[in-house]
């Protein structure tokens, strides 16, 4: 039988051991046989197929989370295909995490009262915010209009000048270097726009027009007055660039998105200034396409400045009953392991890591030998507060470009008409919401 002194010593040791274990509980990483694993939890993640395929969802979310937190089961909620986010909210089926863009989707989340600050969990799990691109975090704060982070970014678009080497060779023009200005690229476009053997070769596509404007951090709508800001000298300058490029004889056609991608892969477009189209344009299906990339063209007074951040963010829903576990899922996507995998598969990492940047595209065969480091030669422009009416102004500016090139209107007229049209639509929507 133990004496009282021995019992006292054993009790003290047990208390000390319990105290040590208490200090480790916040990590939620205890998985050995002596540690009780938390009860299973299902975390629903709302994300569209366009952003993450099923394979990518498993690679970047399900498997890494299962490895780190085996009691968390991640379930996909593919909203946007069949049911909108607002319909899910109305039905009481809001996902715990919602993948959203900082440039377009945040007003919807705000209107649905879904923002929730992550501050408590960032501190509890010691998430190092210094590892992120500072612009990536500032973009989230600008979009939510919150000083506290309500979401964790996991990837963003890059931007580049894709060029067709065969067309440059065909017309005896030197390949574009990194760091060119818009004026320098325009001069190249003039030399590369040719009609030969019945084929129209175009020199450059830069539409949609809001992309060069993004480099100047030009907002679309004043949130306070609910009036558009597009009828201004800075926006006029952007429109003048688009007009100049599309008034090159033979380069009048305005093509955007997949239509421009197709022209490029069909060897009819020499330069394509755009975002990450590596998969959307299906480069893997064109093994004979002789292409490369240079850094995105810049305005002369802003060397090294690209477009503003356009990123995908995992937003923590205020309605979630499992906020802590949902945070851990979002934080896992921002881990070095997942971000390295994203980068190797040619998705832009939001971590400020040279090692991860050096690995960009290593697992993508068609990127071998390409100047992929060109995507890091520009820094993001300063973000501004997006509004729910920005898309109206974007559409109006592209219509304005078309009206000048196709319909022969002058720039001042199309800007005035665009302003009037957007303001009218904003007012109608405000009235419909009962706000005027």
GROMACS .gro file of C-alpha atoms in nm:
model
  436
    1UNK     CA    1   0.000   0.000   0.000
    2UNK     CA    2   0.131   0.347  -0.088
    3UNK     CA    3   0.206   0.585   0.195
    4UNK     CA    4   0.048   0.933   0.205
    5UNK     CA    5   0.366   1.100   0.078
    6UNK     CA    6   0.375   0.882  -0.234
    7UNK     CA    7   0.009   0.947  -0.304
    8UNK     CA    8   0.067   1.320  -0.270
    9UNK     CA    9   0.360   1.310  -0.513
   10UNK     CA   10   0.162   1.114  -0.770
   11UNK     CA   11  -0.133   1.351  -0.740
   12UNK     CA   12   0.092   1.652  -0.790
   13UNK     CA   13   0.251   1.494  -1.099
   14UNK     CA   14  -0.092   1.419  -1.240
   15UNK     CA   15  -0.202   1.780  -1.190
   16UNK     CA   16   0.115   1.909  -1.359
   17UNK     CA   17   0.060   1.674  -1.652
   18UNK     CA   18  -0.298   1.789  -1.682
   19UNK     CA   19  -0.180   2.149  -1.681
   20UNK     CA   20   0.065   2.075  -1.964
   21UNK     CA   21  -0.208   1.909  -2.169
   22UNK     CA   22  -0.440   2.208  -2.116
   23UNK     CA   23  -0.178   2.430  -2.272
   24UNK     CA   24  -0.191   2.223  -2.592
   25UNK     CA   25  -0.566   2.201  -2.643
   26UNK     CA   26  -0.591   2.503  -2.873
   27UNK     CA   27  -0.396   2.328  -3.147
   28UNK     CA   28  -0.673   2.067  -3.194
   29UNK     CA   29  -0.398   1.845  -3.330
   30UNK     CA   30  -0.383   1.575  -3.060
   31UNK     CA   31  -0.438   1.246  -3.239
   32UNK     CA   32  -0.244   0.996  -3.028
   33UNK     CA   33  -0.426   0.716  -2.848
   34UNK     CA   34  -0.420   0.894  -2.510
   35UNK     CA   35  -0.590   1.208  -2.647
   36UNK     CA   36  -0.964   1.205  -2.700
   37UNK     CA   37  -1.041   1.310  -3.058
   38UNK     CA   38  -1.319   1.570  -3.097
   39UNK     CA   39  -1.656   1.458  -3.224
   40UNK     CA   40  -1.690   1.440  -3.603
   41UNK     CA   41  -1.797   1.766  -3.768
   42UNK     CA   42  -1.913   1.828  -4.125
   43UNK     CA   43  -1.809   2.161  -4.276
   44UNK     CA   44  -1.997   2.268  -4.587
   45UNK     CA   45  -1.791   2.473  -4.830
   46UNK     CA   46  -1.972   2.673  -5.097
   47UNK     CA   47  -1.764   2.705  -5.412
   48UNK     CA   48  -1.844   2.705  -5.783
   49UNK     CA   49  -1.711   2.447  -6.029
   50UNK     CA   50  -1.546   2.726  -6.229
   51UNK     CA   51  -1.318   2.803  -5.938
   52UNK     CA   52  -1.235   2.456  -5.815
   53UNK     CA   53  -1.297   2.134  -6.003
   54UNK     CA   54  -1.384   1.825  -5.800
   55UNK     CA   55  -1.023   1.706  -5.831
   56UNK     CA   56  -0.893   2.042  -5.709
   57UNK     CA   57  -1.147   2.052  -5.426
   58UNK     CA   58  -1.018   1.718  -5.304
   59UNK     CA   59  -0.652   1.808  -5.358
   60UNK     CA   60  -0.655   2.148  -5.191
   61UNK     CA   61  -0.926   2.108  -4.926
   62UNK     CA   62  -1.063   1.761  -4.850
   63UNK     CA   63  -0.738   1.562  -4.833
   64UNK     CA   64  -0.521   1.822  -4.651
   65UNK     CA   65  -0.796   1.880  -4.393
   66UNK     CA   66  -0.848   1.506  -4.343
   67UNK     CA   67  -0.474   1.464  -4.287
   68UNK     CA   68  -0.449   1.746  -4.034
   69UNK     CA   69  -0.791   1.730  -3.868
   70UNK     CA   70  -0.932   1.379  -3.927
   71UNK     CA   71  -1.255   1.455  -3.740
   72UNK     CA   72  -1.349   1.731  -3.988
   73UNK     CA   73  -1.539   1.613  -4.294
   74UNK     CA   74  -1.545   1.872  -4.574
   75UNK     CA   75  -1.856   1.868  -4.793
   76UNK     CA   76  -1.891   2.062  -5.117
   77UNK     CA   77  -2.190   2.291  -5.175
   78UNK     CA   78  -2.175   2.388  -5.542
   79UNK     CA   79  -2.394   2.695  -5.524
   80UNK     CA   80  -2.453   2.895  -5.838
   81UNK     CA   81  -2.552   2.586  -6.036
   82UNK     CA   82  -2.920   2.537  -5.964
   83UNK     CA   83  -2.945   2.734  -5.643
   84UNK     CA   84  -2.805   3.076  -5.566
   85UNK     CA   85  -2.641   3.171  -5.238
   86UNK     CA   86  -2.941   3.385  -5.141
   87UNK     CA   87  -3.168   3.084  -5.195
   88UNK     CA   88  -2.947   2.869  -4.973
   89UNK     CA   89  -2.959   3.137  -4.705
   90UNK     CA   90  -3.338   3.165  -4.730
   91UNK     CA   91  -3.367   2.788  -4.690
   92UNK     CA   92  -3.143   2.789  -4.383
   93UNK     CA   93  -2.872   2.598  -4.567
   94UNK     CA   94  -2.594   2.855  -4.573
   95UNK     CA   95  -2.250   2.692  -4.613
   96UNK     CA   96  -2.005   2.729  -4.325
   97UNK     CA   97  -1.744   2.867  -4.564
   98UNK     CA   98  -1.820   3.059  -4.881
   99UNK     CA   99  -1.562   3.104  -5.156
  100UNK     CA  100  -1.606   3.453  -5.292
  101UNK     CA  101  -1.422   3.711  -5.502
  102UNK     CA  102  -1.302   4.032  -5.341
  103UNK     CA  103  -1.387   4.229  -5.656
  104UNK     CA  104  -1.746   4.120  -5.715
  105UNK     CA  105  -1.916   3.903  -5.454
  106UNK     CA  106  -1.869   4.082  -5.123
  107UNK     CA  107  -2.170   4.319  -5.152
  108UNK     CA  108  -2.395   4.011  -5.172
  109UNK     CA  109  -2.247   3.868  -4.852
  110UNK     CA  110  -2.283   4.206  -4.683
  111UNK     CA  111  -2.647   4.235  -4.785
  112UNK     CA  112  -2.708   3.884  -4.648
  113UNK     CA  113  -2.536   3.973  -4.316
  114UNK     CA  114  -2.288   3.688  -4.356
  115UNK     CA  115  -1.963   3.862  -4.257
  116UNK     CA  116  -1.799   3.736  -3.938
  117UNK     CA  117  -1.456   3.847  -3.807
  118UNK     CA  118  -1.195   3.573  -3.771
  119UNK     CA  119  -0.987   3.766  -3.516
  120UNK     CA  120  -1.052   3.527  -3.226
  121UNK     CA  121  -0.942   3.221  -3.424
  122UNK     CA  122  -0.647   3.392  -3.589
  123UNK     CA  123  -0.512   3.467  -3.240
  124UNK     CA  124  -0.604   3.130  -3.092
  125UNK     CA  125  -0.430   2.929  -3.364
  126UNK     CA  126  -0.152   3.181  -3.417
  127UNK     CA  127  -0.211   3.219  -3.791
  128UNK     CA  128   0.086   3.424  -3.913
  129UNK     CA  129  -0.059   3.702  -4.127
  130UNK     CA  130   0.291   3.820  -4.221
  131UNK     CA  131   0.328   3.519  -4.449
  132UNK     CA  132   0.059   3.657  -4.685
  133UNK     CA  133   0.103   3.911  -4.960
  134UNK     CA  134   0.007   4.231  -4.774
  135UNK     CA  135  -0.200   4.343  -5.073
  136UNK     CA  136  -0.402   4.021  -5.054
  137UNK     CA  137  -0.515   4.093  -4.699
  138UNK     CA  138  -0.576   4.462  -4.767
  139UNK     CA  139  -0.796   4.362  -5.060
  140UNK     CA  140  -1.016   4.153  -4.828
  141UNK     CA  141  -1.049   4.443  -4.585
  142UNK     CA  142  -1.132   4.687  -4.864
  143UNK     CA  143  -1.396   4.453  -5.002
  144UNK     CA  144  -1.562   4.390  -4.666
  145UNK     CA  145  -1.503   4.741  -4.529
  146UNK     CA  146  -1.387   4.581  -4.205
  147UNK     CA  147  -1.061   4.632  -4.021
  148UNK     CA  148  -1.080   4.271  -3.902
  149UNK     CA  149  -1.035   3.985  -4.146
  150UNK     CA  150  -1.360   3.808  -4.229
  151UNK     CA  151  -1.200   3.566  -4.474
  152UNK     CA  152  -0.873   3.404  -4.576
  153UNK     CA  153  -0.759   3.434  -4.941
  154UNK     CA  154  -0.625   3.119  -5.100
  155UNK     CA  155  -0.541   3.215  -5.460
  156UNK     CA  156  -0.558   3.510  -5.697
  157UNK     CA  157  -0.540   3.585  -6.064
  158UNK     CA  158  -0.211   3.681  -6.218
  159UNK     CA  159  -0.179   3.891  -6.533
  160UNK     CA  160   0.059   3.863  -6.824
  161UNK     CA  161   0.122   3.949  -7.187
  162UNK     CA  162   0.088   3.621  -7.377
  163UNK     CA  163   0.250   3.632  -7.719
  164UNK     CA  164   0.268   3.407  -8.023
  165UNK     CA  165   0.633   3.352  -8.114
  166UNK     CA  166   0.554   3.222  -8.462
  167UNK     CA  167   0.373   3.544  -8.556
  168UNK     CA  168   0.660   3.755  -8.424
  169UNK     CA  169   0.900   3.543  -8.631
  170UNK     CA  170   0.674   3.557  -8.937
  171UNK     CA  171   0.676   3.937  -8.938
  172UNK     CA  172   1.036   3.985  -8.824
  173UNK     CA  173   0.954   4.151  -8.491
  174UNK     CA  174   1.159   4.097  -8.174
  175UNK     CA  175   0.979   3.924  -7.889
  176UNK     CA  176   0.841   4.153  -7.616
  177UNK     CA  177   1.054   4.195  -7.306
  178UNK     CA  178   0.934   4.219  -6.948
  179UNK     CA  179   0.851   4.569  -6.828
  180UNK     CA  180   0.705   4.718  -7.148
  181UNK     CA  181   0.463   5.011  -7.127
  182UNK     CA  182   0.126   5.021  -7.301
  183UNK     CA  183   0.269   5.264  -7.558
  184UNK     CA  184   0.553   5.026  -7.640
  185UNK     CA  185   0.314   4.732  -7.676
  186UNK     CA  186   0.092   4.949  -7.898
  187UNK     CA  187   0.386   5.013  -8.131
  188UNK     CA  188   0.449   4.639  -8.153
  189UNK     CA  189   0.081   4.580  -8.226
  190UNK     CA  190   0.095   4.813  -8.526
  191UNK     CA  191   0.377   4.608  -8.677
  192UNK     CA  192   0.204   4.276  -8.609
  193UNK     CA  193  -0.139   4.360  -8.748
  194UNK     CA  194  -0.130   4.228  -9.105
  195UNK     CA  195  -0.352   4.074  -9.371
  196UNK     CA  196  -0.164   3.795  -9.548
  197UNK     CA  197  -0.294   3.520  -9.777
  198UNK     CA  198  -0.650   3.612  -9.686
  199UNK     CA  199  -0.587   3.579  -9.313
  200UNK     CA  200  -0.626   3.878  -9.079
  201UNK     CA  201  -0.360   3.872  -8.811
  202UNK     CA  202  -0.427   4.098  -8.514
  203UNK     CA  203  -0.155   4.260  -8.308
  204UNK     CA  204  -0.310   4.303  -7.963
  205UNK     CA  205  -0.619   4.250  -7.752
  206UNK     CA  206  -0.648   4.426  -7.417
  207UNK     CA  207  -1.026   4.418  -7.358
  208UNK     CA  208  -1.214   4.420  -7.131
  209UNK     CA  209  -1.125   4.783  -7.082
  210UNK     CA  210  -1.148   4.778  -6.703
  211UNK     CA  211  -0.821   4.585  -6.679
  212UNK     CA  212  -0.587   4.872  -6.774
  213UNK     CA  213  -0.808   5.092  -6.553
  214UNK     CA  214  -0.748   4.854  -6.264
  215UNK     CA  215  -0.378   4.944  -6.273
  216UNK     CA  216  -0.477   5.304  -6.198
  217UNK     CA  217  -0.703   5.192  -5.909
  218UNK     CA  218  -1.002   5.366  -6.068
  219UNK     CA  219  -1.327   5.299  -5.878
  220UNK     CA  220  -1.653   5.264  -6.067
  221UNK     CA  221  -1.914   5.397  -5.828
  222UNK     CA  222  -1.915   5.637  -5.532
  223UNK     CA  223  -2.070   5.438  -5.249
  224UNK     CA  224  -2.187   5.751  -5.068
  225UNK     CA  225  -2.365   5.922  -5.359
  226UNK     CA  226  -2.454   5.604  -5.550
  227UNK     CA  227  -2.329   5.774  -5.867
  228UNK     CA  228  -2.083   5.636  -6.119
  229UNK     CA  229  -1.735   5.787  -6.156
  230UNK     CA  230  -1.659   5.676  -6.511
  231UNK     CA  231  -1.709   6.015  -6.681
  232UNK     CA  232  -1.372   6.149  -6.567
  233UNK     CA  233  -1.031   6.232  -6.712
  234UNK     CA  234  -0.862   5.915  -6.578
  235UNK     CA  235  -1.133   5.692  -6.727
  236UNK     CA  236  -1.116   5.891  -7.050
  237UNK     CA  237  -0.745   5.818  -7.068
  238UNK     CA  238  -0.812   5.444  -7.032
  239UNK     CA  239  -1.078   5.456  -7.303
  240UNK     CA  240  -0.840   5.646  -7.530
  241UNK     CA  241  -0.588   5.363  -7.495
  242UNK     CA  242  -0.848   5.106  -7.595
  243UNK     CA  243  -0.961   5.320  -7.888
  244UNK     CA  244  -0.604   5.371  -8.008
  245UNK     CA  245  -0.534   4.997  -8.003
  246UNK     CA  246  -0.857   4.910  -8.185
  247UNK     CA  247  -0.817   5.184  -8.446
  248UNK     CA  248  -0.508   5.011  -8.583
  249UNK     CA  249  -0.621   4.910  -8.934
  250UNK     CA  250  -0.705   4.539  -8.915
  251UNK     CA  251  -0.722   4.537  -8.534
  252UNK     CA  252  -1.072   4.686  -8.507
  253UNK     CA  253  -1.237   4.368  -8.382
  254UNK     CA  254  -1.306   4.375  -8.007
  255UNK     CA  255  -1.284   4.027  -7.855
  256UNK     CA  256  -1.303   3.938  -7.489
  257UNK     CA  257  -1.252   3.636  -7.268
  258UNK     CA  258  -1.290   3.299  -7.447
  259UNK     CA  259  -1.328   3.463  -7.791
  260UNK     CA  260  -0.989   3.630  -7.752
  261UNK     CA  261  -0.839   3.310  -7.612
  262UNK     CA  262  -0.954   3.126  -7.925
  263UNK     CA  263  -0.800   3.382  -8.158
  264UNK     CA  264  -0.473   3.340  -7.974
  265UNK     CA  265  -0.469   2.960  -7.985
  266UNK     CA  266  -0.569   2.973  -8.356
  267UNK     CA  267  -0.251   3.173  -8.436
  268UNK     CA  268  -0.444   3.486  -8.537
  269UNK     CA  269  -0.365   3.708  -8.237
  270UNK     CA  270  -0.005   3.807  -8.172
  271UNK     CA  271  -0.043   3.947  -7.818
  272UNK     CA  272  -0.308   3.886  -7.555
  273UNK     CA  273  -0.287   4.102  -7.240
  274UNK     CA  274  -0.501   3.923  -6.985
  275UNK     CA  275  -0.525   3.719  -6.666
  276UNK     CA  276  -0.449   3.352  -6.596
  277UNK     CA  277  -0.595   3.176  -6.901
  278UNK     CA  278  -0.365   2.874  -6.890
  279UNK     CA  279  -0.653   2.634  -6.833
  280UNK     CA  280  -0.947   2.836  -6.966
  281UNK     CA  281  -0.774   2.864  -7.305
  282UNK     CA  282  -0.684   2.494  -7.285
  283UNK     CA  283  -0.320   2.535  -7.380
  284UNK     CA  284  -0.266   2.164  -7.318
  285UNK     CA  285  -0.482   2.095  -7.624
  286UNK     CA  286  -0.248   2.296  -7.850
  287UNK     CA  287   0.095   2.133  -7.817
  288UNK     CA  288   0.215   2.294  -8.142
  289UNK     CA  289   0.127   2.647  -8.032
  290UNK     CA  290   0.456   2.834  -8.004
  291UNK     CA  291   0.386   3.086  -7.730
  292UNK     CA  292   0.541   3.249  -7.427
  293UNK     CA  293   0.463   3.528  -7.183
  294UNK     CA  294   0.606   3.859  -7.070
  295UNK     CA  295   0.502   4.081  -6.783
  296UNK     CA  296   0.173   4.267  -6.811
  297UNK     CA  297   0.214   4.610  -6.980
  298UNK     CA  298   0.227   4.910  -6.745
  299UNK     CA  299   0.140   5.276  -6.749
  300UNK     CA  300   0.461   5.482  -6.787
  301UNK     CA  301   0.417   5.668  -6.457
  302UNK     CA  302   0.356   5.340  -6.270
  303UNK     CA  303   0.638   5.102  -6.362
  304UNK     CA  304   0.597   4.760  -6.211
  305UNK     CA  305   0.231   4.808  -6.117
  306UNK     CA  306  -0.016   4.553  -6.247
  307UNK     CA  307  -0.389   4.515  -6.193
  308UNK     CA  308  -0.547   4.533  -5.850
  309UNK     CA  309  -0.586   4.210  -5.657
  310UNK     CA  310  -0.858   3.980  -5.789
  311UNK     CA  311  -0.856   3.691  -5.546
  312UNK     CA  312  -1.067   3.406  -5.418
  313UNK     CA  313  -1.138   3.420  -5.046
  314UNK     CA  314  -1.279   3.165  -4.803
  315UNK     CA  315  -1.534   3.367  -4.606
  316UNK     CA  316  -1.653   3.247  -4.264
  317UNK     CA  317  -2.033   3.262  -4.256
  318UNK     CA  318  -2.187   3.435  -3.954
  319UNK     CA  319  -2.456   3.165  -3.950
  320UNK     CA  320  -2.216   2.872  -3.914
  321UNK     CA  321  -2.260   2.654  -3.607
  322UNK     CA  322  -1.903   2.530  -3.643
  323UNK     CA  323  -1.706   2.851  -3.691
  324UNK     CA  324  -1.389   2.723  -3.528
  325UNK     CA  325  -1.367   2.412  -3.744
  326UNK     CA  326  -1.460   2.615  -4.052
  327UNK     CA  327  -1.174   2.851  -3.975
  328UNK     CA  328  -0.934   2.556  -3.957
  329UNK     CA  329  -1.046   2.446  -4.303
  330UNK     CA  330  -0.982   2.795  -4.444
  331UNK     CA  331  -0.646   2.819  -4.267
  332UNK     CA  332  -0.543   2.480  -4.408
  333UNK     CA  333  -0.594   2.613  -4.761
  334UNK     CA  334  -0.346   2.889  -4.676
  335UNK     CA  335  -0.088   2.646  -4.535
  336UNK     CA  336   0.251   2.620  -4.701
  337UNK     CA  337   0.181   2.261  -4.807
  338UNK     CA  338  -0.142   2.347  -4.992
  339UNK     CA  339  -0.005   2.671  -5.134
  340UNK     CA  340   0.297   2.488  -5.270
  341UNK     CA  341   0.066   2.239  -5.441
  342UNK     CA  342  -0.142   2.523  -5.586
  343UNK     CA  343   0.170   2.689  -5.722
  344UNK     CA  344   0.311   2.371  -5.872
  345UNK     CA  345  -0.023   2.330  -6.052
  346UNK     CA  346  -0.005   2.687  -6.190
  347UNK     CA  347  -0.241   2.855  -5.946
  348UNK     CA  348  -0.110   3.179  -5.801
  349UNK     CA  349  -0.028   3.151  -5.430
  350UNK     CA  350  -0.118   3.434  -5.193
  351UNK     CA  351   0.179   3.355  -4.968
  352UNK     CA  352   0.481   3.581  -4.993
  353UNK     CA  353   0.723   3.292  -5.038
  354UNK     CA  354   1.002   3.283  -5.295
  355UNK     CA  355   1.023   2.905  -5.265
  356UNK     CA  356   0.658   2.873  -5.361
  357UNK     CA  357   0.696   3.123  -5.644
  358UNK     CA  358   0.995   2.937  -5.784
  359UNK     CA  359   0.779   2.622  -5.801
  360UNK     CA  360   0.508   2.782  -6.015
  361UNK     CA  361   0.388   2.544  -6.287
  362UNK     CA  362   0.644   2.271  -6.223
  363UNK     CA  363   0.375   2.001  -6.244
  364UNK     CA  364   0.227   2.136  -6.569
  365UNK     CA  365   0.411   1.991  -6.870
  366UNK     CA  366   0.306   2.257  -7.122
  367UNK     CA  367   0.470   2.528  -6.906
  368UNK     CA  368   0.816   2.376  -6.933
  369UNK     CA  369   1.056   2.636  -7.069
  370UNK     CA  370   0.804   2.923  -7.045
  371UNK     CA  371   0.887   3.257  -6.885
  372UNK     CA  372   0.644   3.196  -6.600
  373UNK     CA  373   0.836   3.420  -6.364
  374UNK     CA  374   0.705   3.713  -6.569
  375UNK     CA  375   0.388   3.696  -6.359
  376UNK     CA  376   0.588   3.815  -6.058
  377UNK     CA  377   0.742   4.117  -6.233
  378UNK     CA  378   0.449   4.344  -6.141
  379UNK     CA  379   0.296   4.420  -5.802
  380UNK     CA  380  -0.077   4.462  -5.748
  381UNK     CA  381  -0.227   4.808  -5.769
  382UNK     CA  382  -0.398   4.947  -5.461
  383UNK     CA  383  -0.743   4.802  -5.399
  384UNK     CA  384  -1.056   5.013  -5.364
  385UNK     CA  385  -1.399   4.945  -5.216
  386UNK     CA  386  -1.612   4.748  -5.464
  387UNK     CA  387  -1.986   4.808  -5.488
  388UNK     CA  388  -2.277   4.598  -5.604
  389UNK     CA  389  -2.308   4.829  -5.907
  390UNK     CA  390  -1.953   4.797  -6.040
  391UNK     CA  391  -2.056   4.545  -6.305
  392UNK     CA  392  -2.296   4.803  -6.452
  393UNK     CA  393  -2.010   5.047  -6.500
  394UNK     CA  394  -1.780   4.777  -6.640
  395UNK     CA  395  -2.038   4.686  -6.901
  396UNK     CA  396  -2.101   5.050  -6.985
  397UNK     CA  397  -1.730   5.116  -7.047
  398UNK     CA  398  -1.698   4.821  -7.282
  399UNK     CA  399  -2.010   4.938  -7.464
  400UNK     CA  400  -1.851   5.282  -7.489
  401UNK     CA  401  -1.541   5.132  -7.652
  402UNK     CA  402  -1.760   4.949  -7.900
  403UNK     CA  403  -1.959   5.266  -7.975
  404UNK     CA  404  -1.641   5.451  -8.069
  405UNK     CA  405  -1.486   5.174  -8.279
  406UNK     CA  406  -1.800   5.030  -8.443
  407UNK     CA  407  -2.049   5.318  -8.438
  408UNK     CA  408  -1.807   5.607  -8.485
  409UNK     CA  409  -1.912   5.808  -8.181
  410UNK     CA  410  -1.666   6.043  -8.012
  411UNK     CA  411  -1.516   5.964  -7.673
  412UNK     CA  412  -1.678   6.252  -7.481
  413UNK     CA  413  -2.022   6.151  -7.605
  414UNK     CA  414  -1.989   5.783  -7.513
  415UNK     CA  415  -1.859   5.868  -7.166
  416UNK     CA  416  -2.152   6.099  -7.102
  417UNK     CA  417  -2.397   5.838  -7.230
  418UNK     CA  418  -2.232   5.568  -7.020
  419UNK     CA  419  -2.257   5.785  -6.710
  420UNK     CA  420  -2.625   5.860  -6.768
  421UNK     CA  421  -2.708   5.497  -6.837
  422UNK     CA  422  -2.531   5.362  -6.529
  423UNK     CA  423  -2.676   5.625  -6.297
  424UNK     CA  424  -3.025   5.549  -6.427
  425UNK     CA  425  -2.981   5.177  -6.363
  426UNK     CA  426  -2.844   5.241  -6.014
  427UNK     CA  427  -3.138   5.464  -5.928
  428UNK     CA  428  -3.386   5.207  -6.055
  429UNK     CA  429  -3.228   4.935  -5.841
  430UNK     CA  430  -3.219   5.160  -5.536
  431UNK     CA  431  -3.587   5.240  -5.583
  432UNK     CA  432  -3.667   4.871  -5.620
  433UNK     CA  433  -3.493   4.806  -5.286
  434UNK     CA  434  -3.701   5.084  -5.126
  435UNK     CA  435  -3.394   5.293  -5.053
  436UNK     CA  436  -3.507   5.606  -5.240
   0.00000   0.00000   0.00000
